[in-house]
Amino acid sequence: MSDSAKSESANQMWGGRFSEGPDAIMQAINASIGFDQRLYAQDIAGSRAHAAMLAAQGILTPSDAEAIREGLLTVLSEIETGTFPFRVELEDIHMNVEARLKEIVGEPAGRLHTARSRNDQVAVDFRLWVRDQCDAAISGLTALIQAFLTQAEAGAEWIMPGFTHLQTAQPVTWGHHMMAYVEMFARDKSRFEDARRRMNECPLGAAALAGTSFPIDRHATARALGFDRPTANSLDSVSDRDFALEFLSASSICAMHLSRFAEELVIWSSAQFRFVRLSDKWTTGSSIMPQKKNPDAAELLRAKIGRIMGANVALLTIMKGLPLTYSKDMQEDKEQVFDAADTLMLGLAAMTGMVSDMAANQKTLEISAASGFSTATDLADWLVRELGLPFREAHHVTGTLVAMAEKKGCDLPDLSLAEMQSVHPGIRTDVFDVLGVNNSVRSRQSYGGTAPDQVRAQIARWKQILNG
């Protein structure tokens, strides 16, 4: 098609208000078809529901509605098979679909846009797309949670160090550590579920901003598109992007959790820790150092989540200064959301693969758990429980014994009874029962604690929740 023909085609879509076509720079800044063509399935679904409603209300004839229905199916097939002629001069997915529909069915295509606007059209398309991404995130998180549950069940009794400030704090179990991430990602899952419920209202029928004088049935189009109800205010309907912001907010928190475990995998797989092994599926070698096995998948995931958080800030920045209702600024709402969704789904899939693949070095974990005076708190608790010392005094006695062991180059269980009694004469032989890491872990029987019985109880609870 020649430039003049393209310009004429675009002008026909706009009508008589504009006598000249946009120049190349304006076309480049104005067109969105390069990215919003991802909304094609949602756009066609919305148009089909709208046409069916118009026919049911007597606004379209049955023959026009049938022609539109068949024509839209043809357009859908062309896009899915890669033969659809996307045209930049038609700006966006809505105009591209409508123009092609006119080429296929002729005059009836011009009646499809009755009682709607591109404002409510894009609002419903985008909301449908984001709703689909919420469903995908919920599914991906369910798979990830199940992978962590499998790890937790296998290692419910395996001892490992628990950390604060990345310093050895107290012994915990591998299963307990895995279950911490089950809790995190379950909260993420609930955020997407909650956001989905809130966004499940249909803006179609709000038209440009004020509704329409045609006798449309918005409840019918809402039902046809799987929404719970139509939106209740036409001004809000076309100007709202909260649904996209909630998706990005939930995605950002989820991405942060993904990054935290990615960081642990990077640390744990290092030669200094050797807590876990990742297979060749998730690691790479070095071009110069043959001994290297780099956790590149975890590192890349840790970096990529910045794109999700950036998208959240970008869309908040776009929306923060916009008066009601629609402004062209809102065309910039999609690319960030598209990229964030792609990044999140890739991250969830990669993390599920790594969690399923990783193998814990059980012996190394236990040896590490026993180092760094990890049972010092157990000793202080024993002094309180058995000797009746105030906790602050018990804390002081324990600190003195830790300093003694540190000076001798040994751990607390390696001190003799006489050495302990030199600090506090009331200490008895049975104190050594609480200084082993296994006894320490088994004693943490409080609800949500690290004792294997508690871990297994939480595993069973989450299995029941996931199985519905």
Tab-separated table of C-alpha atoms in Angstrom, residues 148-426:
chain	number	residue	atom	x	y	z
A	148	PHE	CA	9.156	-26.700	48.406
A	149	LEU	CA	6.778	-29.103	50.167
A	150	THR	CA	8.553	-32.057	48.553
A	151	GLN	CA	11.918	-30.766	49.779
A	152	ALA	CA	10.493	-30.130	53.254
A	153	GLU	CA	9.027	-33.610	53.536
A	154	ALA	CA	12.291	-35.259	52.496
A	155	GLY	CA	14.309	-33.253	55.010
A	156	ALA	CA	11.926	-32.788	57.922
A	157	GLU	CA	14.607	-34.099	60.329
A	158	TRP	CA	17.772	-32.883	58.602
A	159	ILE	CA	19.675	-30.468	60.805
A	160	MET	CA	21.028	-27.213	59.419
A	161	PRO	CA	22.102	-23.870	60.864
A	162	GLY	CA	19.561	-21.127	61.189
A	163	PHE	CA	20.968	-17.660	60.591
A	164	THR	CA	20.478	-14.099	61.700
A	165	HIS	CA	22.718	-11.436	60.139
A	166	LEU	CA	24.072	-14.377	58.083
A	167	GLN	CA	25.713	-15.566	61.319
A	168	THR	CA	24.965	-18.955	62.860
A	169	ALA	CA	22.129	-18.456	65.330
A	170	GLN	CA	20.338	-21.699	66.267
A	171	PRO	CA	20.020	-25.130	64.699
A	172	VAL	CA	16.871	-25.668	62.638
A	173	THR	CA	15.703	-28.323	60.222
A	174	TRP	CA	15.932	-28.286	56.449
A	175	GLY	CA	12.212	-28.947	56.327
A	176	HIS	CA	11.529	-25.922	58.505
A	177	HIS	CA	13.600	-23.689	56.232
A	178	MET	CA	11.770	-24.962	53.151
A	179	MET	CA	8.428	-24.382	54.836
A	180	ALA	CA	9.333	-20.727	55.437
A	181	TYR	CA	9.240	-20.276	51.664
A	182	VAL	CA	5.955	-22.170	51.448
A	183	GLU	CA	4.491	-19.518	53.740
A	184	MET	CA	5.997	-16.687	51.664
A	185	PHE	CA	4.852	-17.950	48.303
A	186	ALA	CA	1.433	-18.912	49.679
A	187	ARG	CA	0.965	-15.271	50.674
A	188	ASP	CA	1.932	-14.307	47.129
A	189	LYS	CA	-0.631	-16.745	45.770
A	190	SER	CA	-3.332	-15.260	47.998
A	191	ARG	CA	-2.422	-11.749	46.813
A	192	PHE	CA	-2.954	-12.730	43.174
A	193	GLU	CA	-6.224	-14.474	44.102
A	194	ASP	CA	-7.393	-11.396	45.969
A	195	ALA	CA	-6.383	-9.051	43.133
A	196	ARG	CA	-8.183	-11.276	40.638
A	197	ARG	CA	-11.409	-11.116	42.644
A	198	ARG	CA	-11.247	-7.342	42.811
A	199	MET	CA	-10.485	-6.830	39.116
A	200	ASN	CA	-13.242	-9.176	37.952
A	201	GLU	CA	-15.650	-6.404	36.936
A	202	CYS	CA	-16.383	-5.567	33.308
A	203	PRO	CA	-15.847	-1.999	32.008
A	204	LEU	CA	-17.344	-2.718	28.573
A	205	GLY	CA	-20.316	-0.448	27.967
A	206	ALA	CA	-18.865	2.557	29.752
A	207	ALA	CA	-18.143	3.853	26.217
A	208	ALA	CA	-15.913	6.933	26.008
A	209	LEU	CA	-16.556	8.023	29.605
A	210	ALA	CA	-20.269	8.707	30.199
A	211	GLY	CA	-22.004	5.482	29.213
A	212	THR	CA	-24.295	5.296	26.197
A	213	SER	CA	-27.846	6.168	25.184
A	214	PHE	CA	-28.302	2.811	23.455
A	215	PRO	CA	-30.294	0.209	25.438
A	216	ILE	CA	-27.326	-2.097	26.061
A	217	ASP	CA	-27.173	-4.932	28.579
A	218	ARG	CA	-23.878	-4.606	30.444
A	219	HIS	CA	-24.666	-7.546	32.703
A	220	ALA	CA	-24.903	-9.783	29.629
A	221	THR	CA	-21.476	-8.790	28.294
A	222	ALA	CA	-20.000	-9.135	31.779
A	223	ARG	CA	-21.340	-12.699	32.047
A	224	ALA	CA	-20.206	-13.586	28.539
A	225	LEU	CA	-16.630	-12.560	29.378
A	226	GLY	CA	-16.532	-14.334	32.738
A	227	PHE	CA	-16.788	-11.244	34.931
A	228	ASP	CA	-18.745	-11.203	38.170
A	229	ARG	CA	-20.521	-7.947	37.339
A	230	PRO	CA	-20.171	-4.758	35.283
A	231	THR	CA	-18.247	-1.837	36.749
A	232	ALA	CA	-20.517	0.655	38.487
A	233	ASN	CA	-19.144	4.028	37.342
A	234	SER	CA	-18.400	4.829	33.720
A	235	LEU	CA	-15.812	7.509	34.540
A	236	ASP	CA	-13.824	5.140	36.752
A	237	SER	CA	-14.291	2.304	34.257
A	238	VAL	CA	-12.229	3.915	31.497
A	239	SER	CA	-9.656	5.609	33.733
A	240	ASP	CA	-8.916	2.790	36.187
A	241	ARG	CA	-5.639	0.900	35.985
A	242	ASP	CA	-5.644	-0.269	39.600
A	243	PHE	CA	-6.029	-3.835	38.391
A	244	ALA	CA	-2.708	-3.612	36.540
A	245	LEU	CA	-1.046	-1.901	39.502
A	246	GLU	CA	-2.287	-4.600	41.876
A	247	PHE	CA	-0.897	-7.243	39.556
A	248	LEU	CA	2.453	-5.444	39.474
A	249	SER	CA	2.424	-4.943	43.238
A	250	ALA	CA	1.745	-8.613	43.898
A	251	SER	CA	4.345	-9.502	41.274
A	252	SER	CA	6.933	-7.244	42.914
A	253	ILE	CA	6.498	-8.845	46.329
A	254	CYS	CA	6.602	-12.304	44.770
A	255	ALA	CA	9.716	-11.328	42.800
A	256	MET	CA	11.381	-10.179	46.006
A	257	HIS	CA	10.721	-13.606	47.531
A	258	LEU	CA	12.121	-15.308	44.432
A	259	SER	CA	15.235	-13.174	44.705
A	260	ARG	CA	15.721	-14.005	48.384
A	261	PHE	CA	15.810	-17.721	47.703
A	262	ALA	CA	17.939	-17.183	44.598
A	263	GLU	CA	20.437	-15.434	46.873
A	264	GLU	CA	20.390	-18.371	49.272
A	265	LEU	CA	21.041	-20.758	46.396
A	266	VAL	CA	24.023	-18.668	45.299
A	267	ILE	CA	25.442	-18.733	48.835
A	268	TRP	CA	24.569	-22.344	49.598
A	269	SER	CA	26.087	-23.718	46.395
A	270	SER	CA	29.416	-21.963	46.977
A	271	ALA	CA	32.552	-23.932	47.940
A	272	GLN	CA	32.542	-22.171	51.306
A	273	PHE	CA	29.062	-23.442	52.215
A	274	ARG	CA	28.447	-26.570	50.111
A	275	PHE	CA	24.915	-26.820	51.494
A	276	VAL	CA	23.326	-27.749	48.160
A	277	ARG	CA	24.228	-29.071	44.747
A	278	LEU	CA	22.567	-27.852	41.572
A	279	SER	CA	22.779	-30.034	38.500
A	280	ASP	CA	24.130	-29.012	35.109
A	281	LYS	CA	20.582	-28.000	34.145
A	282	TRP	CA	20.864	-24.821	36.217
A	283	THR	CA	24.587	-24.091	36.259
A	284	THR	CA	27.326	-23.148	33.810
A	285	GLY	CA	31.077	-23.483	33.689
A	286	SER	CA	33.864	-20.976	33.223
A	287	SER	CA	35.727	-20.298	30.011
A	288	ILE	CA	39.040	-20.259	31.901
A	289	MET	CA	38.548	-22.020	35.269
A	290	PRO	CA	37.623	-25.691	34.758
A	291	GLN	CA	36.634	-26.231	38.392
A	292	LYS	CA	33.827	-23.654	38.313
A	293	LYS	CA	30.126	-24.516	38.484
A	294	ASN	CA	28.317	-21.222	38.507
A	295	PRO	CA	24.680	-20.882	39.688
A	296	ASP	CA	23.849	-18.685	36.718
A	297	ALA	CA	20.109	-19.400	36.697
A	298	ALA	CA	19.786	-18.196	40.290
A	299	GLU	CA	21.943	-15.143	39.588
A	300	LEU	CA	19.971	-14.194	36.492
A	301	LEU	CA	16.699	-14.636	38.321
A	302	ARG	CA	18.006	-12.435	41.144
A	303	ALA	CA	18.757	-9.706	38.595
A	304	LYS	CA	15.671	-10.020	36.401
A	305	ILE	CA	13.222	-9.291	39.196
A	306	GLY	CA	14.381	-5.656	39.112
A	307	ARG	CA	12.425	-5.336	35.874
A	308	ILE	CA	9.228	-6.254	37.716
A	309	MET	CA	9.781	-3.724	40.476
A	310	GLY	CA	10.701	-1.106	37.882
A	311	ALA	CA	7.472	-1.759	36.014
A	312	ASN	CA	5.498	-1.165	39.187
A	313	VAL	CA	7.163	2.212	39.744
A	314	ALA	CA	6.788	3.141	36.061
A	315	LEU	CA	3.041	2.570	35.976
A	316	LEU	CA	2.517	4.344	39.293
A	317	THR	CA	4.418	7.291	37.838
A	318	ILE	CA	2.288	7.291	34.671
A	319	MET	CA	-0.974	7.284	36.605
A	320	LYS	CA	-0.158	9.608	39.495
A	321	GLY	CA	-0.895	12.900	37.703
A	322	LEU	CA	-3.804	11.993	35.437
A	323	PRO	CA	-7.170	13.717	35.888
A	324	LEU	CA	-10.322	11.797	35.027
A	325	THR	CA	-10.879	10.191	32.658
A	326	TYR	CA	-8.781	8.778	29.817
A	327	SER	CA	-5.520	10.413	28.745
A	328	LYS	CA	-3.172	9.205	26.029
A	329	ASP	CA	-0.514	8.730	28.713
A	330	MET	CA	-2.359	5.517	29.565
A	331	GLN	CA	-1.203	3.971	26.308
A	332	GLU	CA	2.111	3.541	28.147
A	333	ASP	CA	0.494	1.211	30.681
A	334	LYS	CA	1.009	-2.026	28.770
A	335	GLU	CA	4.644	-2.587	27.863
A	336	GLN	CA	5.766	-2.586	31.498
A	337	VAL	CA	2.993	-4.983	32.487
A	338	PHE	CA	3.718	-7.294	29.553
A	339	ASP	CA	7.424	-7.425	30.407
A	340	ALA	CA	6.786	-7.875	34.136
A	341	ALA	CA	4.356	-10.740	33.494
A	342	ASP	CA	6.802	-12.463	31.149
A	343	THR	CA	9.614	-12.044	33.669
A	344	LEU	CA	7.523	-13.305	36.572
A	345	MET	CA	6.333	-16.426	34.743
A	346	LEU	CA	9.894	-17.204	33.656
A	347	GLY	CA	11.133	-16.667	37.201
A	348	LEU	CA	8.486	-18.927	38.730
A	349	ALA	CA	9.236	-21.691	36.232
A	350	ALA	CA	13.003	-21.394	36.741
A	351	MET	CA	12.743	-21.390	40.523
A	352	THR	CA	10.402	-24.384	40.499
A	353	GLY	CA	12.964	-26.216	38.396
A	354	MET	CA	15.858	-25.321	40.696
A	355	VAL	CA	13.997	-26.220	43.890
A	356	SER	CA	12.957	-29.564	42.411
A	357	ASP	CA	16.499	-30.208	41.189
A	358	MET	CA	18.614	-29.136	44.182
A	359	ALA	CA	20.138	-31.786	46.436
A	360	ALA	CA	20.951	-30.899	50.025
A	361	ASN	CA	24.312	-32.021	51.471
A	362	GLN	CA	22.847	-33.436	54.658
A	363	LYS	CA	26.162	-34.155	56.405
A	364	THR	CA	27.577	-30.710	55.634
A	365	LEU	CA	24.409	-29.074	56.894
A	366	GLU	CA	24.583	-30.905	60.219
A	367	ILE	CA	28.274	-30.212	60.751
A	368	SER	CA	27.669	-26.547	60.071
A	369	ALA	CA	24.680	-26.491	62.418
A	370	ALA	CA	26.869	-27.738	65.275
A	371	SER	CA	29.437	-24.969	64.825
A	372	GLY	CA	29.355	-21.352	65.876
A	373	PHE	CA	27.957	-22.048	69.392
A	374	SER	CA	24.525	-22.614	67.883
A	375	THR	CA	23.169	-24.218	71.079
A	376	ALA	CA	24.079	-21.279	73.335
A	377	THR	CA	20.407	-20.306	73.624
A	378	ASP	CA	19.571	-23.877	74.660
A	379	LEU	CA	22.144	-23.579	77.450
A	380	ALA	CA	20.673	-20.272	78.618
A	381	ASP	CA	17.155	-21.778	78.540
A	382	TRP	CA	18.405	-24.772	80.580
A	383	LEU	CA	19.873	-22.441	83.233
A	384	VAL	CA	16.514	-20.676	83.511
A	385	ARG	CA	14.439	-23.841	83.485
A	386	GLU	CA	16.603	-26.094	85.689
A	387	LEU	CA	18.405	-23.664	88.004
A	388	GLY	CA	15.799	-20.915	88.183
A	389	LEU	CA	18.184	-18.187	87.035
A	390	PRO	CA	16.712	-14.979	85.691
A	391	PHE	CA	17.178	-14.997	81.918
A	392	ARG	CA	19.553	-12.011	81.959
A	393	GLU	CA	21.829	-13.798	84.445
A	394	ALA	CA	21.591	-17.012	82.402
A	395	HIS	CA	22.506	-14.992	79.322
A	396	HIS	CA	25.610	-13.651	81.131
A	397	VAL	CA	26.689	-17.135	82.316
A	398	THR	CA	26.236	-18.551	78.835
A	399	GLY	CA	28.195	-15.685	77.290
A	400	THR	CA	31.060	-16.358	79.682
A	401	LEU	CA	31.073	-20.042	78.733
A	402	VAL	CA	31.012	-19.163	75.019
A	403	ALA	CA	34.035	-16.917	75.546
A	404	MET	CA	35.801	-19.752	77.382
A	405	ALA	CA	35.102	-22.218	74.576
A	406	GLU	CA	36.143	-19.689	71.954
A	407	LYS	CA	39.438	-19.132	73.774
A	408	LYS	CA	40.038	-22.900	73.911
A	409	GLY	CA	39.132	-23.292	70.246
A	410	CYS	CA	36.279	-25.713	70.944
A	411	ASP	CA	32.487	-25.698	70.992
A	412	LEU	CA	30.224	-25.640	74.044
A	413	PRO	CA	29.679	-29.431	74.266
A	414	ASP	CA	33.476	-29.863	74.347
A	415	LEU	CA	33.852	-27.999	77.656
A	416	SER	CA	34.204	-30.188	80.722
A	417	LEU	CA	31.699	-30.121	83.551
A	418	ALA	CA	34.370	-28.692	85.830
A	419	GLU	CA	35.010	-25.838	83.420
A	420	MET	CA	31.309	-25.066	83.294
A	421	GLN	CA	30.978	-25.234	87.075
A	422	SER	CA	33.823	-22.741	87.401
A	423	VAL	CA	31.437	-20.210	85.900
A	424	HIS	CA	28.325	-21.390	87.755
A	425	PRO	CA	28.590	-24.179	90.383
A	426	GLY	CA	24.967	-25.272	89.934
